[in-house]
Short mmCIF file of C-alpha atoms in Angstrom, two decimals:
data_model
loop_
_atom_site.label_atom_id
_atom_site.label_comp_id
_atom_site.label_asym_id
_atom_site.label_seq_id
_atom_site.Cartn_x
_atom_site.Cartn_y
_atom_site.Cartn_z
CA MET A 1 -29.94 -10.72 16.27
CA GLY A 2 -31.96 -9.89 13.18
CA SER A 3 -33.17 -6.61 14.67
CA VAL A 4 -29.60 -5.61 15.56
CA LEU A 5 -28.40 -6.28 12.00
CA SER A 6 -31.39 -4.43 10.60
CA THR A 7 -30.73 -1.40 12.79
CA THR A 8 -27.03 -1.42 11.90
CA TRP A 9 -27.83 -1.62 8.20
CA GLU A 10 -30.32 1.25 8.43
CA ASN A 11 -27.74 3.43 10.22
CA LEU A 12 -25.10 2.95 7.56
CA PRO A 13 -24.40 6.00 5.37
CA SER A 14 -25.79 5.93 1.83
CA ILE A 15 -23.47 5.24 -1.09
CA THR A 16 -23.46 8.92 -2.05
CA ASP A 17 -22.07 9.80 1.39
CA PHE A 18 -18.75 8.21 0.41
CA HIS A 19 -17.99 10.49 -2.57
CA PRO A 20 -16.65 12.58 -0.96
CA PRO A 21 -16.98 10.91 2.46
CA THR A 22 -19.08 12.61 5.10
CA PRO A 23 -17.85 12.39 8.73
CA ALA A 24 -20.13 9.40 9.32
CA ALA A 25 -18.97 7.67 6.13
CA TYR A 26 -15.35 8.40 7.03
CA THR A 27 -15.79 6.70 10.40
CA THR A 28 -17.56 3.74 8.79
CA VAL A 29 -14.87 3.01 6.21
CA LEU A 30 -12.07 3.61 8.73
CA THR A 31 -13.72 1.26 11.24
CA VAL A 32 -13.95 -1.50 8.64
CA PHE A 33 -10.52 -0.89 7.12
CA GLN A 34 -8.73 -1.08 10.47
CA TYR A 35 -9.66 -4.76 10.69
CA PHE A 36 -8.04 -5.64 7.38
CA PRO A 37 -5.20 -7.55 9.17
CA VAL A 38 -7.80 -10.07 10.38
CA PHE A 39 -8.61 -11.01 6.78
CA THR A 40 -4.92 -11.45 5.95
CA LEU A 41 -4.78 -14.39 8.39
CA LEU A 42 -6.22 -16.46 5.54
CA GLU A 43 -3.15 -15.59 3.47
CA TRP A 44 -0.98 -17.39 6.03
CA ILE A 45 -3.03 -20.55 5.58
CA LEU A 46 -3.77 -20.53 1.84
CA SER A 47 -1.00 -20.43 -0.74
CA TRP A 48 -3.56 -19.70 -3.47
CA TYR A 49 -2.58 -16.42 -5.10
CA PRO A 50 -3.33 -16.44 -8.84
CA ALA A 51 -1.11 -13.53 -9.86
CA GLY A 52 2.54 -13.00 -10.78
CA LYS A 53 4.79 -16.06 -10.44
CA THR A 54 1.91 -18.16 -9.12
CA SER A 55 -0.76 -17.07 -11.59
CA LEU A 56 -3.04 -19.69 -13.12
CA LYS A 57 -2.05 -20.72 -16.63
CA THR A 58 -5.62 -20.92 -17.85
CA SER A 59 -8.67 -19.53 -16.16
CA PRO A 60 -11.79 -17.86 -17.55
CA PHE A 61 -11.35 -15.27 -14.79
CA ASN A 62 -7.83 -14.21 -15.81
CA VAL A 63 -7.32 -10.56 -16.72
CA PRO A 64 -4.27 -9.47 -18.77
CA GLY A 65 -1.54 -8.57 -16.28
CA ARG A 66 -0.76 -5.01 -17.33
CA ILE A 67 -4.42 -4.03 -17.59
CA ALA A 68 -5.32 -5.61 -14.25
CA TRP A 69 -2.34 -4.02 -12.50
CA PHE A 70 -3.19 -0.60 -13.91
CA ALA A 71 -6.81 -0.90 -12.79
CA MET A 72 -5.76 -2.05 -9.31
CA GLU A 73 -3.26 0.73 -8.72
CA ILE A 74 -4.87 3.71 -10.46
CA LEU A 75 -8.10 3.52 -8.45
CA GLY A 76 -6.46 4.89 -5.29
CA PRO A 77 -5.18 8.24 -6.64
CA VAL A 78 -8.26 8.73 -8.81
CA ASN A 79 -10.58 8.24 -5.84
CA LEU A 80 -8.44 10.46 -3.60
CA LEU A 81 -8.27 13.33 -6.12
CA TRP A 82 -11.97 13.00 -6.97
CA ASN A 83 -13.02 13.17 -3.32
CA LEU A 84 -10.75 16.10 -2.50
CA SER A 85 -11.85 18.05 -5.58
CA ARG A 86 -15.48 17.79 -4.43
CA SER A 87 -14.98 18.32 -0.70
CA THR A 88 -14.97 21.53 1.32
CA PRO A 89 -12.29 22.79 1.51
CA SER A 90 -11.27 21.59 -1.94
CA LEU A 91 -7.86 20.27 -2.91
CA VAL A 92 -6.54 23.65 -4.05
CA GLU A 93 -7.67 25.26 -0.78
CA LEU A 94 -5.90 22.78 1.47
CA PRO A 95 -2.76 23.84 3.38
CA ILE A 96 0.58 23.03 1.79
CA THR A 97 1.21 20.20 4.26
CA ASN A 98 -2.01 18.44 3.20
CA GLN A 99 -1.20 18.99 -0.47
CA LEU A 100 2.26 17.53 0.13
CA ILE A 101 0.74 14.29 1.43
CA VAL A 102 -1.53 14.12 -1.63
CA ALA A 103 1.49 14.65 -3.90
CA LEU A 104 3.50 11.88 -2.21
CA TYR A 105 0.62 9.43 -2.56
CA CYS A 106 0.08 10.26 -6.24
CA ILE A 107 3.81 10.08 -7.05
CA HIS A 108 3.95 6.57 -5.63
CA TYR A 109 0.95 5.38 -7.61
CA ALA A 110 2.06 7.06 -10.83
CA ASN A 111 5.02 4.72 -10.70
CA ARG A 112 2.98 1.71 -9.60
CA ALA A 113 0.10 2.15 -12.07
CA VAL A 114 1.87 3.43 -15.18
CA ILE A 115 5.66 3.30 -15.16
CA SER A 116 6.13 -0.11 -13.56
CA PRO A 117 3.66 -2.20 -15.63
CA PHE A 118 3.99 -0.44 -18.99
CA PHE A 119 7.62 0.66 -19.08
CA SER A 120 9.68 -1.27 -16.52
CA ALA A 121 8.31 -4.82 -16.28
CA PRO A 122 9.34 -7.03 -19.22
CA SER A 123 6.05 -8.93 -18.91
CA MET A 124 3.20 -9.43 -16.48
CA SER A 125 1.38 -12.70 -15.96
CA PRO A 126 -2.42 -12.74 -15.97
CA ILE A 127 -4.11 -11.72 -12.73
CA HIS A 128 -7.23 -13.43 -11.47
CA ALA A 129 -10.30 -11.19 -11.32
CA PHE A 130 -10.68 -11.95 -7.60
CA VAL A 131 -7.17 -10.66 -6.87
CA MET A 132 -7.78 -7.58 -9.01
CA GLY A 133 -11.12 -6.86 -7.31
CA SER A 134 -9.67 -7.36 -3.82
CA ALA A 135 -6.80 -4.96 -4.56
CA MET A 136 -9.21 -2.39 -5.97
CA LEU A 137 -11.36 -2.61 -2.84
CA PHE A 138 -8.26 -2.18 -0.65
CA ASN A 139 -7.14 0.91 -2.57
CA TRP A 140 -10.63 2.40 -2.59
CA MET A 141 -10.99 2.02 1.18
CA ASN A 142 -7.47 3.29 1.81
CA SER A 143 -7.87 6.36 -0.40
CA SER A 144 -11.31 7.09 1.10
CA CYS A 145 -9.78 7.08 4.59
CA LEU A 146 -6.96 9.35 3.43
CA SER A 147 -9.35 11.77 1.72
CA GLY A 148 -11.46 12.18 4.87
CA TRP A 149 -8.34 12.75 6.94
CA LEU A 150 -6.85 15.26 4.50
CA SER A 151 -10.18 17.08 4.25
CA GLY A 152 -9.89 17.92 7.94
CA TYR A 153 -12.06 15.33 9.68
CA GLU A 154 -11.08 14.59 13.25
CA ILE A 155 -12.08 11.26 14.69
CA PRO A 156 -12.08 10.81 18.49
CA ILE A 157 -10.39 7.67 19.85
CA ALA A 158 -11.66 6.38 23.17
CA GLY A 159 -9.16 6.92 25.97
CA TYR A 160 -6.78 9.10 23.96
CA ARG A 161 -6.51 12.65 22.77
CA THR A 162 -7.91 13.09 19.29
CA ASN A 163 -5.87 13.58 16.14
CA GLY A 164 -5.52 17.31 16.45
CA ALA A 165 -6.50 18.08 20.02
CA ASP A 166 -3.26 19.91 20.76
CA ALA A 167 -3.54 21.90 17.57
CA LEU A 168 -6.93 23.21 18.60
CA SER A 169 -5.61 24.89 21.74
CA SER A 170 -3.72 28.14 21.74
CA SER A 171 -0.83 26.55 23.60
CA GLY A 172 -0.56 23.47 21.41
CA PRO A 173 1.70 22.97 18.41
CA SER A 174 0.87 24.32 14.98
CA PRO A 175 1.43 22.30 11.81
CA PHE A 176 4.28 24.67 11.05
CA SER A 177 6.02 24.30 14.43
CA GLY A 178 9.68 23.35 14.38
CA ARG A 179 9.18 19.87 15.83
CA LEU A 180 6.42 18.86 13.45
CA MET A 181 8.19 20.33 10.44
CA LEU A 182 11.24 18.26 11.40
CA PHE A 183 9.08 15.13 11.36
CA THR A 184 7.74 16.20 7.98
CA VAL A 185 11.22 16.67 6.51
CA VAL A 186 12.43 13.34 7.92
CA GLY A 187 9.26 11.65 6.66
CA VAL A 188 9.67 13.02 3.13
CA ILE A 189 13.32 11.91 3.06
CA LEU A 190 12.34 8.40 4.21
CA PHE A 191 9.53 8.30 1.67
CA PHE A 192 11.74 9.11 -1.30
CA TYR A 193 14.60 6.91 -0.07
CA GLY A 194 12.23 3.96 0.36
CA MET A 195 10.63 4.60 -3.02
CA ALA A 196 14.00 4.88 -4.79
CA GLN A 197 15.26 1.65 -3.22
CA ASN A 198 11.96 -0.11 -3.94
CA ILE A 199 12.22 0.86 -7.61
CA ARG A 200 15.89 -0.10 -7.70
CA SER A 201 15.18 -3.56 -6.27
CA GLU A 202 12.30 -4.19 -8.68
CA THR A 203 14.37 -2.92 -11.60
CA THR A 204 17.09 -5.40 -10.65
CA LEU A 205 14.57 -8.24 -10.82
CA PHE A 206 13.29 -7.00 -14.18
CA ARG A 207 16.86 -6.78 -15.53
CA LEU A 208 17.66 -10.31 -14.38
CA ARG A 209 14.52 -11.61 -16.07
CA ARG A 210 15.44 -9.89 -19.32
CA GLU A 211 18.97 -11.26 -19.21
CA GLU A 212 17.71 -14.79 -18.55
CA ALA A 213 15.16 -14.56 -21.37
CA GLU A 214 17.86 -13.35 -23.76
CA ARG A 215 20.15 -16.18 -22.69
CA ARG A 216 17.43 -18.75 -23.32
CA ALA A 217 16.56 -17.23 -26.67
CA SER A 218 20.21 -17.26 -27.69
CA LYS A 219 20.57 -20.90 -26.64
CA ARG A 220 17.47 -21.91 -28.59
CA SER A 221 18.81 -20.09 -31.62
CA GLU A 222 22.13 -21.95 -31.40
CA ASP A 223 20.42 -25.32 -30.88
CA GLY A 224 17.79 -24.72 -33.54
CA SER A 225 15.04 -25.31 -30.97
CA PRO A 226 11.55 -23.94 -31.72
CA GLU A 227 10.62 -20.62 -30.15
CA LYS A 228 8.41 -20.61 -27.08
CA ASN A 229 6.27 -17.74 -25.81
CA GLU A 230 6.19 -16.20 -29.28
CA GLY A 231 4.04 -13.35 -28.05
CA ASN A 232 6.53 -12.26 -25.39
CA LYS A 233 9.84 -14.04 -24.84
CA TYR A 234 9.93 -12.73 -21.25
CA HIS A 235 6.62 -14.36 -20.30
CA LYS A 236 6.95 -16.66 -17.26
CA VAL A 237 10.73 -16.27 -17.20
CA TYR A 238 11.74 -15.96 -13.55
CA VAL A 239 15.09 -16.06 -11.79
CA ILE A 240 16.23 -15.99 -8.20
CA PRO A 241 18.27 -12.85 -7.46
CA PRO A 242 21.87 -13.51 -6.42
CA ALA A 243 22.72 -12.89 -2.77
CA LYS A 244 24.24 -9.46 -3.16
CA GLY A 245 23.20 -5.84 -2.85
CA SER A 246 19.76 -5.38 -1.35
CA PHE A 247 19.12 -9.11 -1.95
CA ARG A 248 22.08 -10.22 0.17
CA TYR A 249 20.04 -11.18 3.23
CA ILE A 250 16.40 -11.18 2.08
CA LEU A 251 14.50 -12.13 -1.07
CA TYR A 252 11.92 -9.33 -0.96
CA PRO A 253 13.79 -6.09 -0.18
CA HIS A 254 11.35 -4.18 -2.39
CA PHE A 255 8.61 -5.05 0.11
CA VAL A 256 10.67 -3.75 3.04
CA PHE A 257 11.56 -0.56 1.21
CA GLU A 258 7.89 0.05 0.42
CA TRP A 259 7.10 -0.25 4.14
CA LEU A 260 9.84 2.28 4.83
CA GLU A 261 8.28 4.52 2.19
CA TRP A 262 4.87 4.45 3.86
CA THR A 263 6.43 4.91 7.30
CA GLY A 264 7.93 8.15 5.97
CA PHE A 265 4.49 9.02 4.59
CA ALA A 266 2.98 8.59 8.07
CA LEU A 267 5.71 10.73 9.69
CA ALA A 268 5.12 13.48 7.16
CA GLY A 269 1.42 13.18 7.99
CA LEU A 270 2.05 14.44 11.52
CA ALA A 271 1.78 17.94 10.07
CA VAL A 272 -1.79 17.29 8.87
CA PHE A 273 -4.37 18.75 11.29
CA PRO A 274 -8.14 18.95 11.46
CA LEU A 275 -9.07 22.26 9.85
CA THR A 276 -11.63 24.24 7.92
CA LEU A 277 -10.74 27.00 5.50
CA SER A 278 -12.76 30.21 5.43
CA SER A 279 -12.64 32.75 2.64
CA THR A 280 -10.40 35.10 4.63
CA THR A 281 -8.30 33.00 6.97
CA THR A 282 -7.31 29.50 7.95
CA THR A 283 -8.72 28.44 11.29
CA MET A 284 -7.90 25.27 13.16
CA ARG A 285 -11.46 24.02 13.62
CA ALA A 286 -12.12 20.30 13.55
CA SER A 287 -14.88 18.60 11.61
CA ILE A 288 -15.75 16.01 14.21
CA ALA A 289 -16.52 12.51 12.93
CA PRO A 290 -18.30 9.92 15.10
CA ALA A 291 -16.04 8.21 17.64
CA LEU A 292 -13.91 5.25 16.62
CA ARG A 293 -13.32 2.18 18.77
CA PRO A 294 -9.76 1.29 17.72
CA ALA A 295 -8.50 -2.18 16.89
CA PRO A 296 -5.89 -3.51 19.34
CA TRP A 297 -2.97 -3.05 16.92
CA ILE A 298 -3.68 0.68 16.66
CA LEU A 299 -3.38 1.25 20.42
CA PRO A 300 0.46 1.43 20.53
CA ALA A 301 0.47 4.26 17.98
CA ALA A 302 -2.35 6.06 19.81
CA TRP A 303 -0.52 5.67 23.14
CA ALA A 304 2.76 6.98 21.67
CA ALA A 305 1.06 9.98 20.08
CA ASP A 306 -0.74 10.71 23.35
CA ARG A 307 2.47 10.52 25.42
CA LEU A 308 4.48 12.64 22.99
CA GLY A 309 1.73 15.21 22.56
CA LEU A 310 1.61 14.62 18.80
CA PRO A 311 -1.36 14.33 16.47
CA LEU A 312 -2.07 10.79 15.28
CA PRO A 313 -2.14 10.45 11.47
CA LEU A 314 -4.46 7.47 11.88
CA PRO A 315 -5.22 6.66 8.20
CA ALA A 316 -1.51 6.85 7.32
CA VAL A 317 -0.57 4.64 10.28
CA LEU A 318 -3.30 2.22 9.29
CA PHE A 319 -1.92 2.18 5.74
CA VAL A 320 1.47 1.00 7.04
CA ILE A 321 -0.08 -1.68 9.27
CA ASN A 322 -2.31 -3.01 6.50
CA ALA A 323 0.45 -2.99 3.89
CA VAL A 324 2.76 -5.00 6.14
CA SER A 325 0.06 -7.46 7.18
CA ASN A 326 -0.85 -8.04 3.52
CA MET A 327 2.66 -8.36 2.09
CA VAL A 328 4.37 -10.51 4.74
CA PRO A 329 2.40 -13.70 3.95
CA HIS A 330 2.93 -13.11 0.22
CA ALA A 331 6.68 -12.89 0.84
CA ARG A 332 6.55 -16.04 2.98
CA TRP A 333 4.84 -18.08 0.24
CA GLY A 334 7.14 -16.47 -2.33
CA ARG A 335 10.19 -17.73 -0.45
CA LYS A 336 8.70 -21.21 -0.42
CA TRP A 337 8.18 -20.93 -4.18
CA TYR A 338 11.82 -19.94 -4.65
CA VAL A 339 12.97 -22.97 -2.63
CA GLU A 340 10.78 -25.34 -4.66
CA LYS A 341 11.78 -23.77 -8.00
CA PHE A 342 15.50 -23.14 -7.53
CA GLY A 343 16.45 -25.17 -4.45
CA ALA A 344 17.57 -24.31 -0.94
CA LYS A 345 21.14 -23.76 -2.11
CA ALA A 346 20.09 -20.90 -4.40
CA VAL A 347 18.04 -19.32 -1.62
CA ALA A 348 21.28 -19.38 0.41
CA GLY A 349 19.62 -19.15 3.82
CA ARG A 350 17.98 -15.84 3.06
CA GLY A 351 14.69 -14.94 4.68
CA ALA A 352 11.71 -13.49 2.86
CA VAL A 353 11.71 -10.10 4.61
CA VAL A 354 13.66 -10.91 7.79
CA PRO A 355 17.36 -11.83 7.41
CA CYS A 356 18.21 -15.48 8.14
CA CYS A 357 14.62 -16.33 9.00
CA GLU A 358 13.17 -19.25 7.05
CA VAL A 359 9.64 -18.49 8.22
CA MET A 360 9.73 -14.81 7.26
#
């Protein structure tokens, strides 16, 4: 056993191989990242999540909410842009379809890292350093996978055609074919619709928190009660959204809309192909990465792509799977928190992310 671990360790790429990722490093991080859903099983068992509504009041490991959130969310686009600026071909040399995917990713995280914490949210509770570090690791791995994919690396999947196998043949589709461009257009529409609705749902929550904080402040002023939370009157003021609009049937519509957003991202990614740019022309030539043994939950997407004769945007598909597997248990525990805080009557039979489902 020791010799196997030693050999595996010796065969791992060096740290410098990940910035930007080499084909071997790309396969390594993708292989590890595809098993992220296994780690989220702990989130179904443990309610411990020291951030947001359930953050710890006092802990030496607390990080100010806005700073922690910014650090967590900004790492992804910074790592992606850094890797693509140093890879060959570079970011400015990539085809327009690849650049579009980069733009969509950065637009999302510009909102998540800057606009949401510093301009939209009335306050942010402290975030435990473990949560911040875990989120940073997730975003680093995700953006590293995306940068290898967008750089043109093709990774073979056992038993299925590779990501751009059809594109490499003269008879196969091109990234600018009508069918794939249709997927791209539909994907971009879904992305922006999901993002707009995600922002709208979160903004509704922020507005309700502000209104509740103002109501409490007004009541204290009338009663002559001493002020609480002098630093920020919105701190730890939470409300349950009324059962109307996007909150009519579920308590976490912003989660569902973010999944829709990344599903659109993956559809748009169908137009990304393995390629290498030369100084005179663009040729569809794959940079082959070592083979990947896929996790079981990737097989349906690989099978569908194989049957439909479409490239498989594996890192983008993996992003959707990992986002859902991470956020569903958070929504489940969040619903439980709502019931304990405001009562079952206020929850009004709503599910967390599935209508009328008390478990989810």
